CSV table of C-alpha atoms (C1' of nucleotides) in Angstrom, one decimal:
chain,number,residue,atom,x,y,z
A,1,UNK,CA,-44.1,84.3,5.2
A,2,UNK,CA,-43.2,85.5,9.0
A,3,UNK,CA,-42.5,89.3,7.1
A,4,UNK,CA,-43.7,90.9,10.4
A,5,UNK,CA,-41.5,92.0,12.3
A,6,UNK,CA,-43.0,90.2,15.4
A,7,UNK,CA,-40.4,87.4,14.6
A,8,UNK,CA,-38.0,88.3,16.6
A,9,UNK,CA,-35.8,85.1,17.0
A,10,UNK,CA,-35.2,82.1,14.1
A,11,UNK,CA,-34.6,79.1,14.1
A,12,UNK,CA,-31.0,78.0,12.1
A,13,UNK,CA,-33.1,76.6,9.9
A,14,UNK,CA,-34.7,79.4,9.1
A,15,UNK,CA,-31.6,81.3,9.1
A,16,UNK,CA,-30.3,79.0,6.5
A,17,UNK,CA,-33.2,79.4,4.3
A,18,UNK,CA,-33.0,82.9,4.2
A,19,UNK,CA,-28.9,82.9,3.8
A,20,UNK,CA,-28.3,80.4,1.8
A,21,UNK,CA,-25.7,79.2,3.8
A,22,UNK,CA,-25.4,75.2,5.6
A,23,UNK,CA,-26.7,75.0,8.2
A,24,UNK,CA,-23.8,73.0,9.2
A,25,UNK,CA,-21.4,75.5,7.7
A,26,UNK,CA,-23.7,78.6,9.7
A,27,UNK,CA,-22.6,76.0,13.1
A,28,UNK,CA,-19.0,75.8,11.6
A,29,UNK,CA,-18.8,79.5,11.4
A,30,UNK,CA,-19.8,79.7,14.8
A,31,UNK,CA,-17.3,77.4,16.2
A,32,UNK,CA,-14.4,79.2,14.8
A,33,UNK,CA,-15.7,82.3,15.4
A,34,UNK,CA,-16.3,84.4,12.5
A,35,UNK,CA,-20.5,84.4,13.8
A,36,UNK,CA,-20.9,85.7,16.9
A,37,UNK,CA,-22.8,82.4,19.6
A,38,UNK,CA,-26.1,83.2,18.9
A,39,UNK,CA,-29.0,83.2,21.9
A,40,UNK,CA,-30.2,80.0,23.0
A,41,UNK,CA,-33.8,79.0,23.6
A,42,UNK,CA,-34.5,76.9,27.0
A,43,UNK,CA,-34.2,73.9,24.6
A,44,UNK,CA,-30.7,74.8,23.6
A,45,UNK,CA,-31.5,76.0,20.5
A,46,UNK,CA,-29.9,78.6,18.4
A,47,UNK,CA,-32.4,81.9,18.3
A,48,UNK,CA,-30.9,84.5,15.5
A,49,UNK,CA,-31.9,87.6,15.1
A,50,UNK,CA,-32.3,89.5,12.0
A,51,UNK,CA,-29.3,91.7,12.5
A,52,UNK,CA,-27.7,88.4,12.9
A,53,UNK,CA,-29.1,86.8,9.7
A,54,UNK,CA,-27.8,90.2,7.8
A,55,UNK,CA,-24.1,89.4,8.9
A,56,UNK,CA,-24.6,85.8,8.1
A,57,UNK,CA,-25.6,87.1,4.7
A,58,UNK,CA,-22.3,89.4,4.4
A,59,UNK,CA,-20.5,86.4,5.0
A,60,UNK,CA,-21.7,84.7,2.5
A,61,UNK,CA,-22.0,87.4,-0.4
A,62,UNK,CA,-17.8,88.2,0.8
A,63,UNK,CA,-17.2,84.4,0.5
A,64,UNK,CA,-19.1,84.6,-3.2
A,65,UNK,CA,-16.7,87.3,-3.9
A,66,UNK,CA,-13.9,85.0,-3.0
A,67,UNK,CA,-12.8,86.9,0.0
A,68,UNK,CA,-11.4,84.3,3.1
A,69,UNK,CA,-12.5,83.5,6.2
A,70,UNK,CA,-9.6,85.6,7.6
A,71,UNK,CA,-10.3,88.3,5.2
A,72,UNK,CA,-14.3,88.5,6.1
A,73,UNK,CA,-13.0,88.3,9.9
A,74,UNK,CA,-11.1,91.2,9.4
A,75,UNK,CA,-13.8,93.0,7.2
A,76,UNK,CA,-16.5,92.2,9.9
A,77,UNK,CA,-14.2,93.5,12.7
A,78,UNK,CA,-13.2,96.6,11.2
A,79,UNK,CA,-17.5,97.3,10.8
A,80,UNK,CA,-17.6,96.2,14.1
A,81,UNK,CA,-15.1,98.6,15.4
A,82,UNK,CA,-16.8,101.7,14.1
A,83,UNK,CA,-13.9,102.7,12.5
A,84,UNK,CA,-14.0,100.7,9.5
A,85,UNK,CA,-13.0,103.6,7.4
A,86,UNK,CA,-13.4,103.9,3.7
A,87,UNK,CA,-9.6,103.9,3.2
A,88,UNK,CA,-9.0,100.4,4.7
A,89,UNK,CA,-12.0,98.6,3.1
A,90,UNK,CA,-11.0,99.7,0.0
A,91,UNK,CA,-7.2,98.3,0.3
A,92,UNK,CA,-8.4,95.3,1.3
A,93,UNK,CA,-11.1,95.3,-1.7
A,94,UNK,CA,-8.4,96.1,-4.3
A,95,UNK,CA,-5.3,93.7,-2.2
A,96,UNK,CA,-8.2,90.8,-3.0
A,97,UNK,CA,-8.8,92.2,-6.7
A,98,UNK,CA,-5.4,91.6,-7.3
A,99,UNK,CA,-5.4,88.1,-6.0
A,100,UNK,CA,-8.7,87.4,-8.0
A,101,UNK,CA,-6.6,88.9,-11.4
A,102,UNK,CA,-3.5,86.8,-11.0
A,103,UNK,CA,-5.8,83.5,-10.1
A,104,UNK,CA,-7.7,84.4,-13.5
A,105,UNK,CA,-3.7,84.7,-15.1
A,106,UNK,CA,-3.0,81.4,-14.1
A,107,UNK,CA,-5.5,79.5,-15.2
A,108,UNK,CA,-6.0,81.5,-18.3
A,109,UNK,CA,-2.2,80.2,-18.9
A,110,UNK,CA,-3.5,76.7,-18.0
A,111,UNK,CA,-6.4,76.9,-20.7
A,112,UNK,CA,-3.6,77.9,-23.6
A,113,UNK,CA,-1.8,74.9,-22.7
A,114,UNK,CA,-5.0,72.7,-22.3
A,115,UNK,CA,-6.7,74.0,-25.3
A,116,UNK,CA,-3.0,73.8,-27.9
A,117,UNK,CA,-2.5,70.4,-26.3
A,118,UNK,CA,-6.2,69.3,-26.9
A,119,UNK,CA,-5.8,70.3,-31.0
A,120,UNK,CA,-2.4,68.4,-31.5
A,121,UNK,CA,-4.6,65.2,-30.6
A,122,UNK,CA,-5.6,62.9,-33.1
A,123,UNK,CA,-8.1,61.6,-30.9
A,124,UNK,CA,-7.3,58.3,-32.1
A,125,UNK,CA,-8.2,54.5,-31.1
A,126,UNK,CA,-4.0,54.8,-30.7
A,127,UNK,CA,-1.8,54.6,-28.1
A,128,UNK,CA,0.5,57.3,-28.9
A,129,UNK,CA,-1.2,60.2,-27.2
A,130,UNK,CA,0.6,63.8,-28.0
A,131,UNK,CA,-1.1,64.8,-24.7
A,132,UNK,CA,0.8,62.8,-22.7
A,133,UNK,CA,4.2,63.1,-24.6
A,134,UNK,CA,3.6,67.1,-23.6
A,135,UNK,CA,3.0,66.0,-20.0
A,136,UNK,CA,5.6,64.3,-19.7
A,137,UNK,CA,8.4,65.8,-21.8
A,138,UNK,CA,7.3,69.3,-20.1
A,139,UNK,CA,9.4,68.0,-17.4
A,140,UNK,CA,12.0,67.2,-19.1
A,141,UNK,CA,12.4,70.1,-21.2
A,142,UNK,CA,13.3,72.5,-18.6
B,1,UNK,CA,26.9,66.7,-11.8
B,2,UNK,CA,26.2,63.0,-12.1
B,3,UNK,CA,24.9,63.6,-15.5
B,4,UNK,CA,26.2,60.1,-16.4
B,5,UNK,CA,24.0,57.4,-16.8
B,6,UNK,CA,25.4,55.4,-14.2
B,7,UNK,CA,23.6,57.2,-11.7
B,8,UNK,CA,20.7,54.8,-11.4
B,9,UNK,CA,19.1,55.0,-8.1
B,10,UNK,CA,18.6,58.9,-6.9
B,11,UNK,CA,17.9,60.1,-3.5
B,12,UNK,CA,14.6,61.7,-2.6
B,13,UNK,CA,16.4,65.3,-2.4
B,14,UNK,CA,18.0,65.3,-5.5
B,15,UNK,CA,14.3,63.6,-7.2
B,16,UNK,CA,13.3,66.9,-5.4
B,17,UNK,CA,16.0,69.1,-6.8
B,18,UNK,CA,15.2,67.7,-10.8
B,19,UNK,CA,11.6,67.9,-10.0
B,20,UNK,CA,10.5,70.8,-8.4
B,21,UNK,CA,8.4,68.3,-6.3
B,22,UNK,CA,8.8,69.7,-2.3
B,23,UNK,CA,10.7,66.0,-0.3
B,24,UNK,CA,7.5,65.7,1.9
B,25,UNK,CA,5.1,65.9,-1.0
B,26,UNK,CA,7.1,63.1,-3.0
B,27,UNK,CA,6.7,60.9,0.2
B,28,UNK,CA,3.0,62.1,0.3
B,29,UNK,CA,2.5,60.4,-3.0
B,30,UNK,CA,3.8,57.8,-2.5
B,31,UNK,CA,1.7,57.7,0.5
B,32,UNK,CA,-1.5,57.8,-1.0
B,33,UNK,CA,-0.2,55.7,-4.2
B,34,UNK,CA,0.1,58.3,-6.6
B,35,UNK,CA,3.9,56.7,-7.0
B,36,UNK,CA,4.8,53.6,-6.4
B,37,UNK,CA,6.6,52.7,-3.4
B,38,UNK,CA,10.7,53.4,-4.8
B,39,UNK,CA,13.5,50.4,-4.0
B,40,UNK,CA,15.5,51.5,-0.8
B,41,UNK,CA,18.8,51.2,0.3
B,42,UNK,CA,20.2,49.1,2.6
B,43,UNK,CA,19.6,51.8,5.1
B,44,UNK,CA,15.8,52.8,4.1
B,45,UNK,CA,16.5,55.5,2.0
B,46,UNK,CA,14.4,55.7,-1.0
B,47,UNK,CA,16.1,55.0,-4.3
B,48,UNK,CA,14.5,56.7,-7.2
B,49,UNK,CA,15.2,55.7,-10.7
B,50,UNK,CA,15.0,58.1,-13.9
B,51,UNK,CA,11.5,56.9,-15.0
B,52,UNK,CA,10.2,56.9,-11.7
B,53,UNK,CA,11.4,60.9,-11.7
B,54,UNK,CA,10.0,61.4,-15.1
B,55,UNK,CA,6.8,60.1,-13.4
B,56,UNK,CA,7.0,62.1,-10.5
B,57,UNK,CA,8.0,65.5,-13.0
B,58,UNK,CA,4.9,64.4,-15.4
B,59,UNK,CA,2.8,64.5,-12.0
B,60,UNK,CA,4.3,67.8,-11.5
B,61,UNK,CA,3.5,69.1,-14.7
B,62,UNK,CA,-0.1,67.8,-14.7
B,63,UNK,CA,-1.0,70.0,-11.2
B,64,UNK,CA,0.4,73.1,-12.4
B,65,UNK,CA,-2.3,72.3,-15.3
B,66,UNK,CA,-4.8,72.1,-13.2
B,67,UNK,CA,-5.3,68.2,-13.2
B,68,UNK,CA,-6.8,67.0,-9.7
B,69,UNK,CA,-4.5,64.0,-8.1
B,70,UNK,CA,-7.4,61.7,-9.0
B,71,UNK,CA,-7.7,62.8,-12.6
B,72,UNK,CA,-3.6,62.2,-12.5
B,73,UNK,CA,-4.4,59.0,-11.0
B,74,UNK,CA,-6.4,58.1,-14.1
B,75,UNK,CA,-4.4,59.2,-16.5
B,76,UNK,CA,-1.1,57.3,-15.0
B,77,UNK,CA,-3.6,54.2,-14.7
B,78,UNK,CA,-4.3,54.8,-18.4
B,79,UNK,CA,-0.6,55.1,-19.3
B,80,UNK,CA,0.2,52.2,-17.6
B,81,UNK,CA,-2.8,50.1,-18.8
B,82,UNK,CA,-0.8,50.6,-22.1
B,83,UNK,CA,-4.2,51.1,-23.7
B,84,UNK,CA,-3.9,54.7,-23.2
B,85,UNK,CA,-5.8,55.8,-26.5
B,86,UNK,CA,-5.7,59.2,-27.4
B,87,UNK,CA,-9.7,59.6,-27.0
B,88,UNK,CA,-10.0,59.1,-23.8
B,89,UNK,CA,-6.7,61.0,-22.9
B,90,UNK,CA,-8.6,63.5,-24.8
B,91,UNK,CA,-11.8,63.6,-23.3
B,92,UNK,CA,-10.1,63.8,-20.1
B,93,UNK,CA,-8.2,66.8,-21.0
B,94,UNK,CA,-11.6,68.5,-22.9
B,95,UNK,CA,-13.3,67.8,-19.8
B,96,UNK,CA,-10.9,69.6,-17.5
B,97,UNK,CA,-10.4,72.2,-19.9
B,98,UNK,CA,-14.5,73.5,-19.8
B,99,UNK,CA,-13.7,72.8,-15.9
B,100,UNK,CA,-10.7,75.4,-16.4
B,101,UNK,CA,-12.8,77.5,-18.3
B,102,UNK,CA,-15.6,77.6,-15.9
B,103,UNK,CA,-13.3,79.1,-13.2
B,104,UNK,CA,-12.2,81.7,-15.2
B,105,UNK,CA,-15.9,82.9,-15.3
B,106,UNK,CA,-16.7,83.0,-12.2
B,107,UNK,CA,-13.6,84.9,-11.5
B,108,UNK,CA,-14.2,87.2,-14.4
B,109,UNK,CA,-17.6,87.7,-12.5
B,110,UNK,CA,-16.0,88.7,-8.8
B,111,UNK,CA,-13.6,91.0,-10.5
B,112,UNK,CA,-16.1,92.8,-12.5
B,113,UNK,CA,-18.0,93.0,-8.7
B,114,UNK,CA,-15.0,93.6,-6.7
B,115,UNK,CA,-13.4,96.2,-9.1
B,116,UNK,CA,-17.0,98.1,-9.6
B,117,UNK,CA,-16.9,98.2,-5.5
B,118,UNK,CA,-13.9,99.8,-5.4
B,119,UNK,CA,-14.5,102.1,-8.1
B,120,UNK,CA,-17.7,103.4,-6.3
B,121,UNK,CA,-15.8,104.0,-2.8
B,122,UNK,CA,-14.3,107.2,-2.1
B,123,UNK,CA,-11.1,105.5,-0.2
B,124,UNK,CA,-12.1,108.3,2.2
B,125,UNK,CA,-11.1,108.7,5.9
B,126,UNK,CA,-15.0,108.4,6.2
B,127,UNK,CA,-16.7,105.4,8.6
B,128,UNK,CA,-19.5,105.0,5.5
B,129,UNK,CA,-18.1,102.8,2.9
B,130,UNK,CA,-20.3,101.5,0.4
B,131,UNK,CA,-17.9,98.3,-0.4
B,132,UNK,CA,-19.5,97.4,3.0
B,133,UNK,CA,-22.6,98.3,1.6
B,134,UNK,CA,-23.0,96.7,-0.9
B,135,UNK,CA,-21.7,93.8,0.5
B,136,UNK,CA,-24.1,93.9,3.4
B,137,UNK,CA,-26.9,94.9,1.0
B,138,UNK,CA,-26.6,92.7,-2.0
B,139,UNK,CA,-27.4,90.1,0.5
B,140,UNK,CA,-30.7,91.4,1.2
B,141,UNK,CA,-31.3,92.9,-2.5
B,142,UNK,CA,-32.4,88.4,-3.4
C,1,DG,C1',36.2,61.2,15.1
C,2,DT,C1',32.8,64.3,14.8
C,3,DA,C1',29.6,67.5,13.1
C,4,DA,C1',26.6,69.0,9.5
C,5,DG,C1',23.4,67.7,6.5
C,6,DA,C1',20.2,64.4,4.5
C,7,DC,C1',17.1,61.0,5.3
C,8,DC,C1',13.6,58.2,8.1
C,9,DT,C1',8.6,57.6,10.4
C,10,DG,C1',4.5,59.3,12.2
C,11,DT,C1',1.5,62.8,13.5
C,12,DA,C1',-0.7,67.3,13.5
C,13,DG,C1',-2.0,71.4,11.3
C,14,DG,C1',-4.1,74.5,7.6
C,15,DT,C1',-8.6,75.9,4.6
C,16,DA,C1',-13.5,75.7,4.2
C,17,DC,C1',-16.5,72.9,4.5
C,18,DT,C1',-19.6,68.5,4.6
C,19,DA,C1',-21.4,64.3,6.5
C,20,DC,C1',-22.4,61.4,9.6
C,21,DA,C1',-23.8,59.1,14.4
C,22,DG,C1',-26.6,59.2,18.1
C,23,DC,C1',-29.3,61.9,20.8
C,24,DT,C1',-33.2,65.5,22.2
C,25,DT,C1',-37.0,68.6,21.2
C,26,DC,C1',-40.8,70.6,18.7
C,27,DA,C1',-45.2,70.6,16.0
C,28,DA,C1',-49.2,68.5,14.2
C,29,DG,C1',-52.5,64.7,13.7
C,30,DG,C1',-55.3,60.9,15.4
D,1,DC,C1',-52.5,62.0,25.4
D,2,DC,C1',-49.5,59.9,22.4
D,3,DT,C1',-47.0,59.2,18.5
D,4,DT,C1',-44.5,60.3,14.6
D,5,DG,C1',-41.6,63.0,11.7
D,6,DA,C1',-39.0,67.0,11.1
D,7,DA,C1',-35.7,69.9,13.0
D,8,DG,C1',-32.5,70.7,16.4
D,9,DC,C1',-28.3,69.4,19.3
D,10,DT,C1',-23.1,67.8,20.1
D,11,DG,C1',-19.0,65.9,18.7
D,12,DT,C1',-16.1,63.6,15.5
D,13,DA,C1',-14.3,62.3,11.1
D,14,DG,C1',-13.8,62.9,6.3
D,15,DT,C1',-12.6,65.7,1.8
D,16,DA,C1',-8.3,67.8,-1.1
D,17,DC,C1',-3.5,68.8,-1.1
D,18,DC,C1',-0.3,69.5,0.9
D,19,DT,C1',3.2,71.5,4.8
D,20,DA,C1',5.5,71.3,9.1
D,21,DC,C1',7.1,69.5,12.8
D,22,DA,C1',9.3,66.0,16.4
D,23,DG,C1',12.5,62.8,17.4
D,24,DG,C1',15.3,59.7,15.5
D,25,DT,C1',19.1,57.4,12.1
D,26,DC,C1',22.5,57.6,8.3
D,27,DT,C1',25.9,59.6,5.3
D,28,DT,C1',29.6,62.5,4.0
D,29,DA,C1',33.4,65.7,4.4
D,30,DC,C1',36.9,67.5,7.1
DNA sequence: GTAAGACCTGTAGGTACTACAGCTTCAAGG
DNA sequence: CCTTGAAGCTGTAGTACCTACAGGTCTTAC
């Protein structure tokens, strides 16, 4: 539907339809400024274009990928520059990789504890709950 | 020092200094109920006692676990209650756990993304990066 | 006595949205 | 032509979990 190119302008609806993205979250990223203000029709409404709809798109795929706000911002500024060379994207690619591997670290540390604390339990109609002894004796402890 | 048990009623730095807990995010929870409202001093100063910093160090322990404030909410309610029964102390934990478990995966997902990116990118001094690429792309690829 | 440090309250900011309220505009049917 | 419902608009407030002031009081050590 609307595959010609004849569309020149869409609606934010539309937008968000073929994004993904909120439509209250595409107005959000336009208020802090990661989307450009799009054109307005007489009515006031937002008119995106397709180049438009592609960066919305980037956003959201970089946000998928766990990149930031600021991160994407600086991403989309360094494209927009012209001199988003290889060299600098990739930093930035393997700065957030590293990020992403020590958020996985944590929480795989997290699942140890959860899971060996988990198995100690009776799961008894008791009181005495050897999860909540290692809560609170973790404190303790150190 | 003041390892003695006469030292009954602690002042928020040192409830701090035993927990690990940052002095505004103590008052924070205390704010929002998390922890009961401590005596005071005659001047207004809080007054912790040792149980109310065990509390404060099981809270502790619970968000480096992972454990939302409202999940820690329900589990002190639970303690409290007295009929804190290991099931349901266990189901809470199980449930968290697969919650844990389901971060990992996505993260496992954008590092297998993020690192394949990076592999494919010639960290050139070159404007065409295919990180951008792809990112832009994968977008439109759905 | 005084000066540094710890404590107090209350408010605002950060991240990334989401959800209204209360209004205007557009599109289609009768 | 008019109405109705969907879609759009602005602006504000709420979510989670803190953190960081500002501007004051109190305690402690010299």
């Amino acid at each position: 539907m609307a595959e010609i190119t004849a569309s020149r302008a869409l609606p934010i609806g539309e937008a968000s339809r073929r994004t993904g993205v909120n439509i209250e979250t595409i107005r959000y990223y336009e208020r802090i400024g990661v989307m450009a203000d799009p054109a307005r029709t007489q009515a006031g409404h937002r008119a995106y274009t397709l180049d438009q709809i592609k960066r919305l798109a980037f956003i959201k795929r970089s946000r998928e990928l766990g990149f930031s706000l600021a991160e994407i911002r600086a991403l989309l500024a360094l494209v927009d520059a012209g001199g988003a060379t290889c060299a600098e994207v990739h930093h930035m690619t393997t700065e957030h990789l590293a990020n992403v591997r020590h958020k996985i670290a944590d929480l795989r540390a997290m699942e140890r504890v959860l899971k060996d604390m988990a198995a100690e339990c009776s799961r008894g109609d008791v009181p005495e709950c050897p999860i909540i002894d290692a809560l609170f004796d973790a404190g303790n402890g150190r």
